[in-house]
Short mmCIF file of C-alpha atoms and ligand atoms in Angstrom, two decimals:
data_model
loop_
_atom_site.label_atom_id
_atom_site.label_comp_id
_atom_site.label_asym_id
_atom_site.label_seq_id
_atom_site.Cartn_x
_atom_site.Cartn_y
_atom_site.Cartn_z
CA MET A 81 99.52 17.10 77.97
CA SER A 82 102.39 18.90 79.88
CA ASP A 83 103.67 18.31 82.72
CA GLU A 84 102.19 19.12 86.23
CA ARG A 85 103.18 23.02 87.09
CA ASN A 86 103.15 24.24 90.56
CA VAL A 87 102.40 27.50 88.94
CA ILE A 88 101.06 28.75 85.66
CA ILE A 89 100.37 32.71 85.01
CA VAL A 90 98.42 34.26 82.42
CA GLY A 91 99.25 38.11 81.49
CA SER A 92 103.25 39.62 80.93
CA GLY A 93 102.29 43.24 81.88
CA PRO A 94 104.25 44.28 85.46
CA ALA A 95 102.02 42.38 87.37
CA GLY A 96 102.78 39.07 85.74
CA LEU A 97 106.22 39.67 85.59
CA THR A 98 106.13 40.66 88.75
CA ALA A 99 104.95 37.17 90.03
CA ALA A 100 107.47 35.42 87.33
CA ILE A 101 110.17 37.33 89.07
CA TYR A 102 109.09 35.62 92.73
CA THR A 103 107.93 32.44 91.70
CA ALA A 104 111.25 31.69 90.00
CA ARG A 105 114.04 32.59 92.85
CA ALA A 106 111.04 30.94 95.20
CA ASN A 107 112.34 27.71 92.79
CA LEU A 108 109.07 27.84 91.52
CA ARG A 109 109.42 27.40 87.57
CA PRO A 110 107.21 29.18 86.70
CA LEU A 111 105.58 29.46 83.24
CA VAL A 112 103.86 32.58 82.25
CA ILE A 113 101.79 32.11 79.52
CA GLU A 114 102.54 36.13 78.21
CA GLY A 115 99.93 36.77 75.73
CA GLU A 116 100.27 37.27 71.98
CA PRO A 117 102.53 39.87 69.83
CA SER A 118 99.82 40.64 67.03
CA SER A 119 96.65 41.30 69.88
CA THR A 120 96.03 44.80 71.10
CA SER A 121 94.53 44.12 74.28
CA ASP A 122 96.62 40.57 75.37
CA GLN A 123 100.10 41.86 74.08
CA PRO A 124 103.14 40.30 75.24
CA GLY A 125 104.25 42.79 78.54
CA GLY A 126 100.93 44.18 78.38
CA GLN A 127 99.36 48.38 78.12
CA LEU A 128 103.43 49.47 78.70
CA MET A 129 104.05 48.41 75.51
CA LEU A 130 101.77 51.02 74.03
CA THR A 131 103.46 53.95 75.27
CA THR A 132 106.66 55.52 75.05
CA ASP A 133 108.02 57.78 77.85
CA VAL A 134 107.70 56.11 81.35
CA GLU A 135 109.44 58.93 84.22
CA ASN A 136 106.71 57.31 87.67
CA TYR A 137 108.62 53.98 86.83
CA PRO A 138 110.85 54.52 90.74
CA GLY A 139 113.95 53.26 89.83
CA PHE A 140 114.16 55.01 86.62
CA PRO A 141 115.90 58.65 87.23
CA ASP A 142 115.47 60.17 83.17
CA GLY A 143 112.88 57.47 82.77
CA ILE A 144 113.02 55.22 80.37
CA MET A 145 110.03 53.31 76.97
CA GLY A 146 106.72 51.29 77.67
CA PRO A 147 108.48 48.64 76.30
CA GLU A 148 112.83 49.12 77.04
CA LEU A 149 111.20 48.48 80.81
CA MET A 150 108.86 44.92 80.29
CA MET A 151 111.86 43.73 78.58
CA ASN A 152 114.02 44.77 81.68
CA PHE A 153 111.26 43.30 83.48
CA ARG A 154 110.70 40.28 80.91
CA ALA A 155 114.92 39.41 80.89
CA GLN A 156 114.68 39.24 85.24
CA ALA A 157 112.53 36.68 84.81
CA GLU A 158 114.29 34.78 83.05
CA ARG A 159 117.39 35.16 84.47
CA PHE A 160 115.79 33.19 87.64
CA GLY A 161 114.83 30.29 85.26
CA ALA A 162 110.22 31.17 83.92
CA GLU A 163 110.06 29.81 81.14
CA PHE A 164 107.79 31.83 78.48
CA LEU A 165 105.06 30.73 76.46
CA THR A 166 104.20 33.39 73.44
CA GLU A 167 100.68 32.65 73.29
CA LYS A 168 97.31 33.83 74.39
CA VAL A 169 95.27 30.92 76.83
CA THR A 170 91.84 30.27 75.02
CA LYS A 171 90.51 28.20 77.26
CA VAL A 172 90.45 27.44 81.95
CA ASP A 173 88.57 25.19 83.90
CA PHE A 174 89.41 25.80 87.54
CA SER A 175 86.24 23.70 88.77
CA GLY A 176 89.53 21.04 90.14
CA ARG A 177 92.23 20.44 91.21
CA PRO A 178 94.94 20.45 89.85
CA PHE A 179 94.16 23.28 87.55
CA ARG A 180 93.77 23.64 83.54
CA VAL A 181 94.14 25.71 81.85
CA TRP A 182 94.47 25.66 77.35
CA VAL A 183 96.28 27.08 74.53
CA ARG A 184 94.13 25.89 71.51
CA ASP A 185 94.67 22.28 72.10
CA GLU A 186 97.29 21.61 73.52
CA GLU A 187 96.25 21.64 77.78
CA TYR A 188 99.12 23.13 80.79
CA VAL A 189 98.42 22.28 84.43
CA ALA A 190 99.20 24.15 87.79
CA ASP A 191 98.86 23.73 91.02
CA SER A 192 98.06 27.58 91.39
CA ILE A 193 97.91 30.08 89.09
CA ILE A 194 98.06 33.20 88.36
CA VAL A 195 95.39 35.54 87.16
CA SER A 196 97.24 38.75 84.73
CA THR A 197 95.71 39.53 81.99
CA GLY A 198 94.93 42.92 82.73
CA ALA A 199 92.20 45.45 81.23
CA GLN A 200 92.57 47.74 78.50
CA SER A 201 91.48 50.75 78.05
CA LEU A 202 88.42 51.80 75.88
CA MET A 203 89.65 52.84 72.26
CA LEU A 204 87.41 55.52 69.42
CA GLY A 205 88.14 53.10 66.82
CA LEU A 206 89.71 55.36 65.10
CA GLU A 207 92.69 54.35 62.42
CA ALA A 208 94.27 57.22 63.30
CA GLU A 209 94.63 55.31 67.09
CA THR A 210 96.91 53.06 66.97
CA ARG A 211 99.36 55.30 64.44
CA LEU A 212 99.01 58.35 66.96
CA LEU A 213 99.53 56.24 71.29
CA GLY A 214 102.35 57.84 73.27
CA HIS A 215 102.23 59.96 70.58
CA GLY A 216 100.13 62.11 72.47
CA LEU A 217 97.58 60.31 72.20
CA SER A 218 97.16 59.03 75.55
CA THR A 219 94.83 56.79 77.78
CA CYS A 220 96.74 58.10 80.91
CA ALA A 221 96.61 61.35 82.27
CA THR A 222 98.68 60.48 85.66
CA CYS A 223 101.39 58.66 82.95
CA ASP A 224 101.22 61.39 80.12
CA GLY A 225 100.05 64.68 81.72
CA PHE A 226 103.54 65.79 82.93
CA PHE A 227 104.59 65.97 78.64
CA PHE A 228 101.75 68.68 78.05
CA ARG A 229 103.60 71.26 79.99
CA GLY A 230 101.93 74.28 78.71
CA GLN A 231 99.64 73.10 75.99
CA ASN A 232 96.13 73.27 74.55
CA ILE A 233 94.47 69.69 74.76
CA ALA A 234 91.14 67.67 75.20
CA VAL A 235 89.56 65.04 76.16
CA VAL A 236 87.00 62.65 75.69
CA GLY A 237 84.18 61.27 77.65
CA GLY A 238 81.94 62.62 80.41
CA GLY A 239 81.93 60.43 82.87
CA ASP A 240 84.31 60.90 86.79
CA SER A 241 87.34 58.59 84.60
CA ALA A 242 87.34 61.68 81.80
CA ILE A 243 86.63 64.85 84.42
CA GLU A 244 88.73 63.27 86.76
CA GLU A 245 91.45 63.45 83.79
CA ALA A 246 90.64 66.56 82.92
CA THR A 247 91.27 68.50 86.48
CA PHE A 248 94.50 66.53 86.64
CA LEU A 249 95.77 67.36 83.62
CA THR A 250 95.33 71.81 83.73
CA LYS A 251 97.94 71.21 86.54
CA PHE A 252 99.80 71.32 83.49
CA ALA A 253 98.10 72.33 80.58
CA ASP A 254 97.47 74.82 79.44
CA LYS A 255 94.08 74.77 78.48
CA VAL A 256 91.86 71.32 78.95
CA THR A 257 88.79 71.19 76.33
CA ILE A 258 86.48 68.51 77.06
CA ILE A 259 85.23 66.71 74.05
CA HIS A 260 81.48 64.99 75.28
CA ARG A 261 79.01 63.43 72.66
CA ARG A 262 76.06 64.02 74.87
CA ASP A 263 75.00 67.69 76.72
CA GLU A 264 75.05 66.65 80.45
CA LEU A 265 77.92 64.86 81.42
CA ARG A 266 77.89 61.52 83.76
CA ALA A 267 80.48 61.58 86.26
CA SER A 268 79.35 62.78 89.61
CA LYS A 269 78.17 65.90 91.07
CA ILE A 270 80.63 66.75 92.81
CA MET A 271 83.29 65.86 89.92
CA GLN A 272 80.89 68.19 87.27
CA ASP A 273 81.44 70.91 89.95
CA ARG A 274 85.55 71.24 90.72
CA ALA A 275 84.91 71.03 87.13
CA PHE A 276 82.39 73.77 85.46
CA ALA A 277 85.28 76.27 88.35
CA ASN A 278 87.88 74.97 87.14
CA ASP A 279 89.10 78.44 84.06
CA LYS A 280 91.14 75.82 82.45
CA ILE A 281 89.58 73.41 80.87
CA GLU A 282 86.14 74.18 78.48
CA PHE A 283 83.34 71.46 77.35
CA LEU A 284 82.90 71.34 73.60
CA TRP A 285 79.02 69.16 73.93
CA ASN A 286 77.32 67.16 71.79
CA HIS A 287 80.27 66.80 69.19
CA THR A 288 82.83 63.95 68.38
CA VAL A 289 85.74 62.88 67.30
CA GLU A 290 85.62 61.74 63.89
CA ASP A 291 89.80 61.80 63.47
CA ILE A 292 92.90 62.36 65.75
CA LEU A 293 95.07 64.54 62.56
CA GLY A 294 99.38 63.91 62.02
CA THR A 295 101.45 62.14 61.03
CA ASP A 296 103.39 61.10 64.17
CA LYS A 297 102.06 63.20 66.72
CA VAL A 298 98.93 65.42 67.33
CA GLU A 299 98.05 67.97 65.11
CA GLY A 300 94.77 68.75 66.26
CA VAL A 301 91.39 66.48 66.97
CA SER A 302 88.42 66.85 63.95
CA VAL A 303 84.90 66.14 65.76
CA THR A 304 81.90 66.34 64.32
CA SER A 305 77.60 67.95 66.24
CA THR A 306 75.54 65.65 66.82
CA VAL A 307 73.44 68.49 66.90
CA ASP A 308 74.05 68.66 63.18
CA GLY A 309 76.30 67.52 61.99
CA THR A 310 79.57 69.99 61.40
CA VAL A 311 82.48 69.09 61.36
CA SER A 312 84.94 71.48 62.94
CA THR A 313 88.72 70.61 64.24
CA LEU A 314 89.55 71.30 67.84
CA ASP A 315 93.44 73.54 67.89
CA VAL A 316 95.84 70.87 70.10
CA THR A 317 98.43 68.84 70.72
CA GLY A 318 97.26 65.53 72.91
CA LEU A 319 94.18 64.50 72.67
CA PHE A 320 92.78 61.47 76.15
CA ILE A 321 90.66 59.42 75.40
CA ALA A 322 89.33 58.54 78.77
CA ILE A 323 85.84 56.87 77.56
CA GLY A 324 86.27 54.02 80.30
CA HIS A 325 88.41 50.76 80.69
CA ARG A 326 87.31 47.22 80.30
CA PRO A 327 89.60 44.40 82.34
CA ASN A 328 90.57 40.95 80.41
CA THR A 329 88.11 38.90 82.32
CA ASP A 330 86.61 37.25 79.62
CA LEU A 331 88.65 33.91 79.68
CA PHE A 332 87.27 33.50 83.79
CA ALA A 333 83.73 33.73 83.02
CA GLY A 334 81.32 30.94 85.75
CA GLN A 335 85.37 30.82 86.99
CA LEU A 336 86.25 33.61 89.18
CA GLU A 337 83.93 35.72 91.43
CA MET A 338 84.31 38.89 90.02
CA HIS A 339 82.53 42.59 90.25
CA ASP A 340 80.01 43.96 87.75
CA ASN A 341 81.90 46.13 86.24
CA GLY A 342 83.80 42.53 85.55
CA TYR A 343 86.69 43.27 87.67
CA LEU A 344 88.15 39.70 89.44
CA VAL A 345 87.85 40.13 93.12
CA THR A 346 89.95 39.81 95.98
CA LYS A 347 90.36 39.01 99.41
CA PRO A 348 90.92 41.92 101.39
CA ASP A 349 95.28 42.78 101.24
CA SER A 350 95.33 39.97 99.18
CA SER A 351 95.38 38.08 95.69
CA TYR A 352 93.06 35.50 96.82
CA THR A 353 90.29 35.30 94.50
CA ASN A 354 87.59 32.77 95.51
CA VAL A 355 88.80 29.63 94.09
CA ASP A 356 92.11 28.85 96.06
CA GLY A 357 94.79 28.45 94.68
CA VAL A 358 94.18 30.85 92.02
CA PHE A 359 95.24 34.48 92.51
CA ALA A 360 94.67 37.36 90.56
CA CYS A 361 96.84 40.65 90.74
CA GLY A 362 97.09 43.88 88.13
CA ASP A 363 94.88 45.72 86.92
CA VAL A 364 92.75 42.91 86.07
CA GLN A 365 91.82 43.05 89.82
CA ASP A 366 92.61 47.01 90.46
CA SER A 367 90.13 49.42 88.86
CA THR A 368 91.11 52.22 90.81
CA TYR A 369 94.41 52.63 90.61
CA ARG A 370 96.02 51.45 87.23
CA GLN A 371 99.87 51.67 87.89
CA ALA A 372 102.49 49.74 86.10
CA ILE A 373 103.44 50.62 90.38
CA THR A 374 100.77 49.12 91.81
CA ALA A 375 100.47 47.11 89.47
CA ALA A 376 103.69 45.77 89.80
CA GLY A 377 103.26 46.28 93.68
CA SER A 378 100.02 43.05 93.23
CA GLY A 379 102.12 40.96 90.96
CA CYS A 380 104.92 40.05 94.27
CA MET A 381 102.25 39.58 96.51
CA ALA A 382 99.84 37.09 94.78
CA ALA A 383 103.76 35.69 94.13
CA ILE A 384 104.03 35.35 97.54
CA ASP A 385 100.27 34.00 98.30
CA ALA A 386 100.53 31.31 95.75
CA GLU A 387 104.17 30.13 97.28
CA ARG A 388 102.59 29.96 100.53
CA TRP A 389 99.17 28.09 99.79
CA LEU A 390 101.93 25.69 97.28
CA GLU A 391 103.91 25.04 100.15
CA ALA A 392 100.59 24.54 103.37
CA GLN A 393 99.45 22.24 101.35
CA HIS A 394 102.37 19.91 101.07
CA ASP A 395 102.37 20.54 104.92
P1 NAP B 640 81.26 55.60 81.90
O1 NAP B 640 81.61 55.37 82.85
O2 NAP B 640 81.70 54.22 81.64
O3 NAP B 640 81.92 56.35 81.35
C1 NAP B 640 82.42 56.55 80.22
C2 NAP B 640 81.46 58.04 78.87
O4 NAP B 640 83.02 57.68 78.37
C3 NAP B 640 79.97 58.39 79.23
O5 NAP B 640 79.86 59.29 79.78
C4 NAP B 640 80.59 57.63 77.64
O6 NAP B 640 79.72 59.25 76.93
C5 NAP B 640 81.50 58.53 77.20
N1 NAP B 640 81.80 57.78 75.45
C6 NAP B 640 82.01 55.79 76.17
N2 NAP B 640 82.10 56.16 75.19
C7 NAP B 640 82.51 56.48 73.96
C8 NAP B 640 81.52 56.77 72.55
N3 NAP B 640 82.54 55.72 71.59
N4 NAP B 640 82.67 58.04 72.43
C9 NAP B 640 82.36 59.92 72.97
N5 NAP B 640 82.01 58.81 74.62
C10 NAP B 640 82.00 58.07 74.89
O7 NAP B 640 83.16 55.24 82.84
P2 NAP B 640 85.19 55.67 83.96
O8 NAP B 640 84.36 57.42 83.38
O9 NAP B 640 86.44 55.25 83.64
O10 NAP B 640 83.71 55.29 84.66
C11 NAP B 640 84.48 54.31 85.55
C12 NAP B 640 84.20 53.90 87.09
O11 NAP B 640 84.86 53.94 87.66
C13 NAP B 640 81.92 54.72 86.91
O12 NAP B 640 82.29 53.50 88.03
C14 NAP B 640 82.77 55.23 87.63
O13 NAP B 640 81.83 56.36 88.72
C15 NAP B 640 83.83 55.03 88.59
N6 NAP B 640 85.29 55.90 87.99
C16 NAP B 640 85.45 56.36 89.25
C17 NAP B 640 86.44 57.65 89.97
C18 NAP B 640 86.23 58.90 91.39
O14 NAP B 640 86.09 58.87 91.88
N7 NAP B 640 87.19 59.23 91.71
C19 NAP B 640 87.21 58.57 88.82
C20 NAP B 640 87.69 57.55 87.35
C21 NAP B 640 86.49 56.68 87.98
P3 NAP B 640 78.31 59.10 77.67
O15 NAP B 640 77.81 59.35 79.15
O16 NAP B 640 76.66 59.56 76.71
O17 NAP B 640 77.78 57.53 77.51
#
């Protein structure tokens, strides 16, 4: 068993690394268990490691590449003494204090925990997704819509996310085709009406995405009809996948309170979970905003909450 820590941070996207910067500067010597490089769900640096240009992170007027931004976050945390373990947490026990966290057989203990394991966009499972993500293929219209000015693009999905993303994308694109596997939408009526009334949105009903075409950028989408199996090509230069998100919370099942959709519950206006001393920040507890800047902001909140909570325990 390793030394008892003040705080262990699980996950290293914008939320976890901001929490690391703040707790390190508060002399809490945080240990960040940052994830496993080979993984696409809990890789060090989080979802920004899978993106290219980030143009909406304040402070970078010319934009910055997602991985570079996260390397900067990490270097800043290291500068103040944060320690990093490039591994994946395999088990936790928050039933008593100190809290216990395992990486395979190795046990780590801490007085407080900050959970920042993030979320992942559900993907279609095509080989082309790995190749083209960030090169015309995106999972975030708010992040990448701007790059598709004047283009013909498509969105996959039929829920609120797909309709919201498609509607947002019409600010930039000339035409947005929503590819949906059924002939009716799951999205709420009001969102549907908005999409039906939008001249720039077209629907390709009863179709699934067979493949995404292009070697180093999206050049089209191969679609199959679920009615008669016909395969055709949609001539688009961008594709947004909006078939839902999944928070990375399996590790905490039965220990931390979750909403029905699996996101962690935090107390209003704070990062407190239902377990005193365990805090949550970033996408793992946010199904609404999902932005790097909001994640970073909530990481700062978690660090301050943890610092004050630890202080109160010592008092
Ligand atoms: P969702 O409601 O689960 O919808 C996912 C959509 O993707 C469904 O239409 C589904 O098709 C389709 N889909 C799933 N897997 C697929 C696959 N492998 N291939 C093709 N299509 C696939 O997810 P969501 O739209 O992300 O919404 C999640 C929650 O957030 C919902 O409760 C939603 O109301 C909420 N939300 C609200 C807002 C808002 O109010 N502004 C915005 C976004 C999200 P089927 O319909 O055939 O199952």
